[in-house]
Short mmCIF file of C-alpha atoms (C1' of nucleotides) in Angstrom, two decimals:
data_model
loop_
_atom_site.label_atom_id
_atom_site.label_comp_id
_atom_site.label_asym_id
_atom_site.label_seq_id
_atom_site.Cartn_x
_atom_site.Cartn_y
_atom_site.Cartn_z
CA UNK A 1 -18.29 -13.19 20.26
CA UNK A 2 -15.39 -15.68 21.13
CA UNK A 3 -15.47 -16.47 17.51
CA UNK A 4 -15.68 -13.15 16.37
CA UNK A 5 -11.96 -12.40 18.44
CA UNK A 6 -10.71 -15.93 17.15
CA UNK A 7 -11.45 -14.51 13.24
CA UNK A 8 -10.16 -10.88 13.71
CA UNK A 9 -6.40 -12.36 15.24
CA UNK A 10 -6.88 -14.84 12.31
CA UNK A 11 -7.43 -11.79 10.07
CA UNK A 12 -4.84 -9.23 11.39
CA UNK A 13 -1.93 -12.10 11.64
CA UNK A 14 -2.68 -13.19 7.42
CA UNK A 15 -3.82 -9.82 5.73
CA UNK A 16 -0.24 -8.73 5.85
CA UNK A 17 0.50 -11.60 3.15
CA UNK A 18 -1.73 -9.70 0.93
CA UNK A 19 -0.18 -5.83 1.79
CA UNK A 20 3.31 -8.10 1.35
CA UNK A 21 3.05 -10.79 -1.55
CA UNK A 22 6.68 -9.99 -2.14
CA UNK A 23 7.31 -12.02 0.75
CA UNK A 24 5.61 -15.04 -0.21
CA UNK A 25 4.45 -15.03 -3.47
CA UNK A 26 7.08 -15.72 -6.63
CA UNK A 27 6.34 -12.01 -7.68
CA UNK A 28 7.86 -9.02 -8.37
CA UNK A 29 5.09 -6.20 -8.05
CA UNK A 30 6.66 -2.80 -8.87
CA UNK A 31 3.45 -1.28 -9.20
CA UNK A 32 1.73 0.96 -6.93
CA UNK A 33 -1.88 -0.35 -5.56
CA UNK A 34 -3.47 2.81 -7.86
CA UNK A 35 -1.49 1.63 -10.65
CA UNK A 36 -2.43 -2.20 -9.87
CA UNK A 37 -6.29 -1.66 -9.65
CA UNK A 38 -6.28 0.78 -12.73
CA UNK A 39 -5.03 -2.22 -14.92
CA UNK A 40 -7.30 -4.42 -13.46
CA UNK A 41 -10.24 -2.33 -13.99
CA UNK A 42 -8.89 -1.45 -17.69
CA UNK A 43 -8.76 -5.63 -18.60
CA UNK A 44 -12.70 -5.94 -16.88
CA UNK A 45 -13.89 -3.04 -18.87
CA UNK A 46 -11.91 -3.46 -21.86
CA UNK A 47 -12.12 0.56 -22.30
CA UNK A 48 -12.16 3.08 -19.61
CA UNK A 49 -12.49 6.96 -19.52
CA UNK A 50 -10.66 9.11 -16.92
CA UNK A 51 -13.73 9.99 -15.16
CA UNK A 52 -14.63 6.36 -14.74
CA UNK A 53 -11.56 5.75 -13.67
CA UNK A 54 -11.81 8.05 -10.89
CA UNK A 55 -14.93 6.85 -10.00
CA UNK A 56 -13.28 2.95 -9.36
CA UNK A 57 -10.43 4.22 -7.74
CA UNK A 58 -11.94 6.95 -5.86
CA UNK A 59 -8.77 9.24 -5.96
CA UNK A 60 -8.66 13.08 -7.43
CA UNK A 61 -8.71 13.26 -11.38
CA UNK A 62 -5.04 14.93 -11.19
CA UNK A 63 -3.84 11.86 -9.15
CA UNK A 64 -5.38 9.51 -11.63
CA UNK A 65 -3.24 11.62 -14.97
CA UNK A 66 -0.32 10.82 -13.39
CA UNK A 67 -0.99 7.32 -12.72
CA UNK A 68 -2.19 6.59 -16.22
CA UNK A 69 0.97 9.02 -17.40
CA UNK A 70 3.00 6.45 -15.81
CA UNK A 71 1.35 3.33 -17.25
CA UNK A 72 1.67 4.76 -20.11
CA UNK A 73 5.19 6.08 -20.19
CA UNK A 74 5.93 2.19 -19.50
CA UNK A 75 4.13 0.31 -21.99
CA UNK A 76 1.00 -0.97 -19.85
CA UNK A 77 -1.53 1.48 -21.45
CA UNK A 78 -2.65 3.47 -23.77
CA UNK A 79 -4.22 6.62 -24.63
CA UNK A 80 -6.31 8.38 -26.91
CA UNK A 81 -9.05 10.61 -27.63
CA UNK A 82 -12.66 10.23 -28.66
CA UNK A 83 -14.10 10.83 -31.61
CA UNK A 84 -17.13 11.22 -30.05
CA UNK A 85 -16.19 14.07 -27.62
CA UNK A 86 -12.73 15.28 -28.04
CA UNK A 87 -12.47 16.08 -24.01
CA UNK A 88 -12.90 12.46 -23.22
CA UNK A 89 -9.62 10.28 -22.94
CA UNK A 90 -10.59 6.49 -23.74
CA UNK A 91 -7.37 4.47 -21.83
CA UNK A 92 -6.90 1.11 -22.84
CA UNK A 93 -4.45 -1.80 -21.89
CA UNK A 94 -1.98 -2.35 -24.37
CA UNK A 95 -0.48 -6.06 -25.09
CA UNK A 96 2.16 -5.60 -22.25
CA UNK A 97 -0.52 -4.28 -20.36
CA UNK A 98 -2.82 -7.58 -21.32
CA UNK A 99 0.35 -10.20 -20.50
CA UNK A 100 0.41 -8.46 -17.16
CA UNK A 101 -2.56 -9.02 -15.96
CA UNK A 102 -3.06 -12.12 -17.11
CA UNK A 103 0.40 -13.14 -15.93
CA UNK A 104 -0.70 -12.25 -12.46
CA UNK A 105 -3.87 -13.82 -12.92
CA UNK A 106 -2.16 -17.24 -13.29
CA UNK A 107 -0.13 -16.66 -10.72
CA UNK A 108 -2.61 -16.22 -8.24
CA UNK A 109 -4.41 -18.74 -9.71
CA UNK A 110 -1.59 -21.31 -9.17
CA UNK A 111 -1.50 -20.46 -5.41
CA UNK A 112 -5.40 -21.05 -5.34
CA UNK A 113 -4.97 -24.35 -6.39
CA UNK A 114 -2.42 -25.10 -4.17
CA UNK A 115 -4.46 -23.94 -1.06
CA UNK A 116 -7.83 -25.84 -2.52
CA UNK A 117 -6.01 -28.82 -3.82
CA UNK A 118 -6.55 -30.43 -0.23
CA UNK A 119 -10.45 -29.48 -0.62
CA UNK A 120 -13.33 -32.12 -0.95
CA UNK A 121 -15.60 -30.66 -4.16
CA UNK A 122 -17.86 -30.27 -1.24
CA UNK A 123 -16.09 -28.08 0.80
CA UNK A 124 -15.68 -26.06 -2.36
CA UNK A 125 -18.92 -25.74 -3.04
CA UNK A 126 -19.86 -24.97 0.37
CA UNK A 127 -17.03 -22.13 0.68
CA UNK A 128 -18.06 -20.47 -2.67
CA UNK A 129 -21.76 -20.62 -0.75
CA UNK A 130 -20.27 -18.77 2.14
CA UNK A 131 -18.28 -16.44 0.45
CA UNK A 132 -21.30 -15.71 -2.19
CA UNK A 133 -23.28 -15.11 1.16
CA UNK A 134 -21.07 -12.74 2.88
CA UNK A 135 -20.83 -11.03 -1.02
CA UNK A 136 -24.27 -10.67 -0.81
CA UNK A 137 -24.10 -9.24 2.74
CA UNK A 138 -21.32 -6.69 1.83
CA UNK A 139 -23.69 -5.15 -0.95
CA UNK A 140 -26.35 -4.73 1.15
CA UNK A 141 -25.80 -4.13 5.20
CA UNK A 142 -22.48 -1.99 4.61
CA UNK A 143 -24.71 0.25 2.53
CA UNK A 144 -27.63 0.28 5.14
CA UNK A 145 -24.47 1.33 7.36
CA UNK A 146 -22.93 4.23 5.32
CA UNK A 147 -26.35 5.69 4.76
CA UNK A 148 -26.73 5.99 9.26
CA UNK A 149 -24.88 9.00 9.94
CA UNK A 150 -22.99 6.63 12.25
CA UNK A 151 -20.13 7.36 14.76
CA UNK A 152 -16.86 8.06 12.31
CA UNK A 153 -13.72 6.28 13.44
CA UNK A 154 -11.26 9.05 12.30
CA UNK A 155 -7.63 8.54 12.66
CA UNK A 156 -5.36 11.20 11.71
CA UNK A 157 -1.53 12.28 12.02
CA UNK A 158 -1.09 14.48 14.80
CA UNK A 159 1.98 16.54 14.33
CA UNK A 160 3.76 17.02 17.51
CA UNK A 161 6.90 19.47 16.98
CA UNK B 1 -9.99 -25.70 -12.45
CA UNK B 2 -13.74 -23.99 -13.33
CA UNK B 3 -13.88 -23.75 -9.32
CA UNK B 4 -10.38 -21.81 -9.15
CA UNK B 5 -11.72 -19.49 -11.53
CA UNK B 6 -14.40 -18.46 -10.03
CA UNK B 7 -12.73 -17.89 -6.85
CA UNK B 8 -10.14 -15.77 -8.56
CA UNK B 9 -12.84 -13.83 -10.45
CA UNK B 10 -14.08 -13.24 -6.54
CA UNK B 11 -11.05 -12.46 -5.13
CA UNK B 12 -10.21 -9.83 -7.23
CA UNK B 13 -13.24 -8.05 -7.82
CA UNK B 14 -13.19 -7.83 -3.55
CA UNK B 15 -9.59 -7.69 -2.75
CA UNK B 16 -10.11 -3.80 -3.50
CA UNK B 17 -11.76 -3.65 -0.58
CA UNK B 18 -8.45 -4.93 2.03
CA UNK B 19 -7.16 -1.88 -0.12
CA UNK B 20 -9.12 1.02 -0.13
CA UNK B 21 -11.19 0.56 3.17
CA UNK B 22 -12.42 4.21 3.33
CA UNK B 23 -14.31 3.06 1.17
CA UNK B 24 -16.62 1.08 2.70
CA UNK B 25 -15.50 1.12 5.80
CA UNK B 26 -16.26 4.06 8.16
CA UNK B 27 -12.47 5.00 8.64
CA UNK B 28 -9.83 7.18 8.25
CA UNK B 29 -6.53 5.75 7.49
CA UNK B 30 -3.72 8.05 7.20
CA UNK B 31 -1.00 5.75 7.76
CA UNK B 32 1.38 3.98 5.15
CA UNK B 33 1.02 0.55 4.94
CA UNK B 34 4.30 0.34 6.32
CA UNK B 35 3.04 2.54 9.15
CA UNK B 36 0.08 0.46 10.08
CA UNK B 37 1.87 -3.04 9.88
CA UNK B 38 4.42 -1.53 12.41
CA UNK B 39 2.43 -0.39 14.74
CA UNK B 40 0.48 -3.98 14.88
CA UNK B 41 3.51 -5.32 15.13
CA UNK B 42 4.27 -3.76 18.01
CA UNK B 43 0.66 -4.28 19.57
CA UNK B 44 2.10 -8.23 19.58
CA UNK B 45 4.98 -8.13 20.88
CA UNK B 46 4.68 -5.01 23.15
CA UNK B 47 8.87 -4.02 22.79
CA UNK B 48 10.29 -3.83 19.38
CA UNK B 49 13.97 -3.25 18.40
CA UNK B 50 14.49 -1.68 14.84
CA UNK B 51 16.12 -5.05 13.53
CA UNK B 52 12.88 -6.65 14.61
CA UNK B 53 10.69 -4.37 13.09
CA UNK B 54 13.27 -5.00 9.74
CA UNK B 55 12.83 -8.45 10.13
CA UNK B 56 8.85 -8.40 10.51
CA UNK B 57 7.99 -5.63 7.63
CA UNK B 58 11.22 -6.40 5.32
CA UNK B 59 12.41 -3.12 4.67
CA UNK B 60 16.03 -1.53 4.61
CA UNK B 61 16.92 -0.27 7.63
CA UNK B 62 17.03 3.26 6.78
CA UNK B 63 13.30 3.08 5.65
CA UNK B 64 12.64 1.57 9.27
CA UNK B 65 14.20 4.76 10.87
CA UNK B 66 12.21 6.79 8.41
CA UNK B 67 9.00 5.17 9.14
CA UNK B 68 9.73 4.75 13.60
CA UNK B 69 10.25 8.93 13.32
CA UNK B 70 7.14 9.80 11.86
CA UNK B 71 5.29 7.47 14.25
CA UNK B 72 6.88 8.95 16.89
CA UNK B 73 7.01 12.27 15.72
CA UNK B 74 2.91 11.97 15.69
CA UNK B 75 2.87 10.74 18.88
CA UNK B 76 2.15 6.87 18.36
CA UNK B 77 5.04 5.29 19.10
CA UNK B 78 8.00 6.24 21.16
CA UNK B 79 11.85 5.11 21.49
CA UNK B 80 14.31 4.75 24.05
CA UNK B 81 17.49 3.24 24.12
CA UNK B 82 18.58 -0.32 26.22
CA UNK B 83 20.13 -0.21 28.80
CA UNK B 84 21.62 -3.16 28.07
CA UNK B 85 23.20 -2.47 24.93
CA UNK B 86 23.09 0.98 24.06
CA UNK B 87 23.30 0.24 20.00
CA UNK B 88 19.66 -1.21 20.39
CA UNK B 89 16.56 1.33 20.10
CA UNK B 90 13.40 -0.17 22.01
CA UNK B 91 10.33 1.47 20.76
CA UNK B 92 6.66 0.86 21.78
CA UNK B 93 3.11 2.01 21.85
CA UNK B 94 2.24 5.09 23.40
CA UNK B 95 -1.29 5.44 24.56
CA UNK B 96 -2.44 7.12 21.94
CA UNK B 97 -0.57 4.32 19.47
CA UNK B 98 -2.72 1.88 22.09
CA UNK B 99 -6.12 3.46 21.67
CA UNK B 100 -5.08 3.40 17.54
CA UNK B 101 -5.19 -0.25 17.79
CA UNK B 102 -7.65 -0.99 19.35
CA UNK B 103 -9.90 1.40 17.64
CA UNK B 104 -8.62 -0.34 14.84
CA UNK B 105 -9.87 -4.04 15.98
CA UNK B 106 -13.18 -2.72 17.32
CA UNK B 107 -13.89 -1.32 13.98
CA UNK B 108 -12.70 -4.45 11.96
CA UNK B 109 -14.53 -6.66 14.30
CA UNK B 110 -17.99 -4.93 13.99
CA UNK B 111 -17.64 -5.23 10.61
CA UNK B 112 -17.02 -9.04 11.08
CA UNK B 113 -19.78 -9.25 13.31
CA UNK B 114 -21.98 -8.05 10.91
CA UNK B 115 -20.35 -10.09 8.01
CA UNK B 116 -20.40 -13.24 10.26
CA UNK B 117 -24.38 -12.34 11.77
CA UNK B 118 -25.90 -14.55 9.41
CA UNK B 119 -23.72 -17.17 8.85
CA UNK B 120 -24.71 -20.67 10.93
CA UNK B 121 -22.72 -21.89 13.55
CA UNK B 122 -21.87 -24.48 10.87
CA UNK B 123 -21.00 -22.62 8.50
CA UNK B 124 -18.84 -20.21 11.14
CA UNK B 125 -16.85 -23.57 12.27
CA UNK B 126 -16.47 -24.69 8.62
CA UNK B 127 -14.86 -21.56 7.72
CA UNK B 128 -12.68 -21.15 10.76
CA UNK B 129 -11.52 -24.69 9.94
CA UNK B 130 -10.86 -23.63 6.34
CA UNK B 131 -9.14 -20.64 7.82
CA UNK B 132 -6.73 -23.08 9.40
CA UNK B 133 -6.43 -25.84 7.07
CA UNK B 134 -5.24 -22.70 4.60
CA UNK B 135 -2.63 -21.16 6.90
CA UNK B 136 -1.38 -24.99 7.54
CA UNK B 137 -0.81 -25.02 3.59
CA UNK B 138 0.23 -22.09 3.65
CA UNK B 139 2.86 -22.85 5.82
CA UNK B 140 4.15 -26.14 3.93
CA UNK B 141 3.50 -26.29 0.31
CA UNK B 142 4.55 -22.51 -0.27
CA UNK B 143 7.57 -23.16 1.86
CA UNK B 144 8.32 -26.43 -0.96
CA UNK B 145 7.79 -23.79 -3.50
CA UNK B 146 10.02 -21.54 -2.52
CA UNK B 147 13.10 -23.28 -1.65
CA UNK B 148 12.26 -25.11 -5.50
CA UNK B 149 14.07 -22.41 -7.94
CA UNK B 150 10.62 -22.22 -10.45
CA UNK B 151 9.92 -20.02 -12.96
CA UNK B 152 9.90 -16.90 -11.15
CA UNK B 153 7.35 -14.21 -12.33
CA UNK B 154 8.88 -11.23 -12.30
CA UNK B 155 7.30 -8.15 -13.57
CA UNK B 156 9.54 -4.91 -13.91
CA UNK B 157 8.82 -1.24 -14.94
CA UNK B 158 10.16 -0.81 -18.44
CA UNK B 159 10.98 2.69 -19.23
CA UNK B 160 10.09 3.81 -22.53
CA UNK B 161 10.59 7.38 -23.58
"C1'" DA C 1 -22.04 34.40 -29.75
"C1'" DT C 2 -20.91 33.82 -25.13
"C1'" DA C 3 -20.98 32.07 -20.57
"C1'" DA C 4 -21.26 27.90 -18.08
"C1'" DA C 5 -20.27 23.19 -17.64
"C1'" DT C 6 -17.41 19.30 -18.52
"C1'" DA C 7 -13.07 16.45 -19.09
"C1'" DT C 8 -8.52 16.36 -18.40
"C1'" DT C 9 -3.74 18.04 -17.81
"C1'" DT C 10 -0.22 20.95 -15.68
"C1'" DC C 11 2.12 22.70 -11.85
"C1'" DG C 12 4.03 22.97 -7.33
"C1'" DC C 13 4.56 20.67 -3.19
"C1'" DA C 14 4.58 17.38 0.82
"C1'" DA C 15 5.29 12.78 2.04
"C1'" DT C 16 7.28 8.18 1.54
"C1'" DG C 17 10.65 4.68 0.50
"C1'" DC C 18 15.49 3.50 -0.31
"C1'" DG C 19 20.67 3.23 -1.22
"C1'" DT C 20 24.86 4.99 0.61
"C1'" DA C 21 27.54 7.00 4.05
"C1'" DA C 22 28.15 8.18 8.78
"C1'" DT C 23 27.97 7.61 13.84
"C1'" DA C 24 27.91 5.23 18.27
"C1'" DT C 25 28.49 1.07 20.70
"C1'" DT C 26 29.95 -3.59 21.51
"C1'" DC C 27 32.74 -7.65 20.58
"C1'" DG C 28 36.91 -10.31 19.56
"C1'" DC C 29 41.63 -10.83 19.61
"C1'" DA C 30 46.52 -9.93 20.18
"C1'" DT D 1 44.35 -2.79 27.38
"C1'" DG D 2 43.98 -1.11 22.82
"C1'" DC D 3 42.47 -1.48 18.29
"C1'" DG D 4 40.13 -3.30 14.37
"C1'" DA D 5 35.92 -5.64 13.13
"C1'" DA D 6 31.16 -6.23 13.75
"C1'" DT D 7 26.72 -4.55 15.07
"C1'" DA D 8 22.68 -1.29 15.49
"C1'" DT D 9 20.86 2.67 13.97
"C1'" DT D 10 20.55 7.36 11.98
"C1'" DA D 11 21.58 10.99 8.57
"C1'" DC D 12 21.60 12.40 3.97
"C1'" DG D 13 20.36 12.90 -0.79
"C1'" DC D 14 17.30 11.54 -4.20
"C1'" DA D 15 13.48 9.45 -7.07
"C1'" DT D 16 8.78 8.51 -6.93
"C1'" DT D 17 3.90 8.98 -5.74
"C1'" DG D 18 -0.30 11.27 -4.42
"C1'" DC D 19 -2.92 15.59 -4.25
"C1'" DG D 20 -4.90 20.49 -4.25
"C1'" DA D 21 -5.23 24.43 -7.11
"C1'" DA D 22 -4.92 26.43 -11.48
"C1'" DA D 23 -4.99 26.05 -16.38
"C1'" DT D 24 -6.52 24.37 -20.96
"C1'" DA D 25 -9.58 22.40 -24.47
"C1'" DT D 26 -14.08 21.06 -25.70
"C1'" DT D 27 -19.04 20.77 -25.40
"C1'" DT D 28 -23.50 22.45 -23.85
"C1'" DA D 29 -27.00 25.83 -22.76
"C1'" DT D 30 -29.02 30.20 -23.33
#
DNA sequence: ATAAATATTTCGCAATGCGTAATATTCGCA
DNA sequence: TGCGAATATTACGCATTGCGAAATATTTAT
């Protein structure tokens, strides 16, 4: 319980540095987080369609055209058509695109090391155990959770005028 | 260096999830990031001035205003002026910016709970010492970095049309 | 051959963030 | 005391982003 409260301040005073690398972090980030995780799902998948797209960034199809319009537009991306089924649009990262994300990649990679450098291989080991764990736990309780037709924290703007 | 990896392979494949919470998390966020970090910032420190709230979310000032009247235009937050120096705007949490937040935690921290259920009290203190031994870092060897003038990574929209 | 389904884009709009200019108040100095 | 400089914040105009509804092109099913 205690420890529970200790974590969450823990949590809530750091999780800003991740909303705010700009403020920490040698990095200039001009993209938006749509535009971030499309790229990132584009270099794991090598080749994406819109519609899976959609599906990994769970945001409407017309929202994801104009984020792939503007990755395009500026080099990141690019587009083209199937020849197996001229509706589908196959979206690729393009070698800008590729230096990018590797680019940032390194860079967060180089602040890892920094933060583990201090770590026993132990201690490593042990914290890839715990994180693996709690992996394993996010896959499979959170699910148990969304399928209970729970109590829905919903917060929404109120407009008072 | 094989350990970094796969810690960076981790972290991004779950960092999506600080980012798009609905999506495993039962919540409704309809707040800017911006939005959110203000009104936690407030939850700290109870009374805010604008140049405060500047300092703590590093925006321009005009975005500030922009941000403090939609908060208190939905009812979250309100403003008044000092009486001790009438240039200076004090705003704080209304009730219902209150309730927000600590909706907010209680939601977070059942999620922890259940994240944390299975963990030994070993492996909860090893991880809350991590916790700290990484914000200590934090705190130093990023500070060295910084005030070093390194390679700076900067990635920049490039406009091609 | 045609209607239905699928994949994606276009269009119009509201909301958000930001640079510049403006306004109100306080401070410093002659 | 008066006035210019400094401080704190808002107003204004604009570019950008996300999104719902409609539109377009292609494929599938009957």
């Amino acid at each position: 319980m205690n420890d529970v409260d200790n974590i969450l301040d823990f949590f809530i005073d750091n999780v800003k540095k991740l909303f705010f690398p700009e403020e920490w972090i040698k990095i200039d980030l001009k993209f938006s987080k749509y535009e971030l995780f499309t790229m990132l799902f584009i270099d794991r998948k090598s080749e994406v369609t819109m519609t899976e797209l959609v599906g990994y960034i769970n945001c409407p199809m017309s929202t994801a055209t104009g984020i792939v319009d503007r990755l395009v537009r500026n080099g990141y991306v690019s587009r083209s058509r199937s020849e197996t089924d001229r509706r589908i649009v196959v979206i690729k990262l393009t070698d800008a695109g590729c230096k990018f994300i590797n680019d940032l990649r390194d860079t967060i990679s180089k602040y890892l090391k920094i933060i583990l450098e201090d770590l026993t291989g132990e201690e490593k080991q042990f914290l890839i155990g715990i994180a693996f764990k709690i992996m394993n736990k996010l896959q499979t309780d959170i699910n148990i959770m969304e399928n209970t037709d729970e109590d829905k924290t919903v917060i929404k703007k109120i407009d008072i005028e």
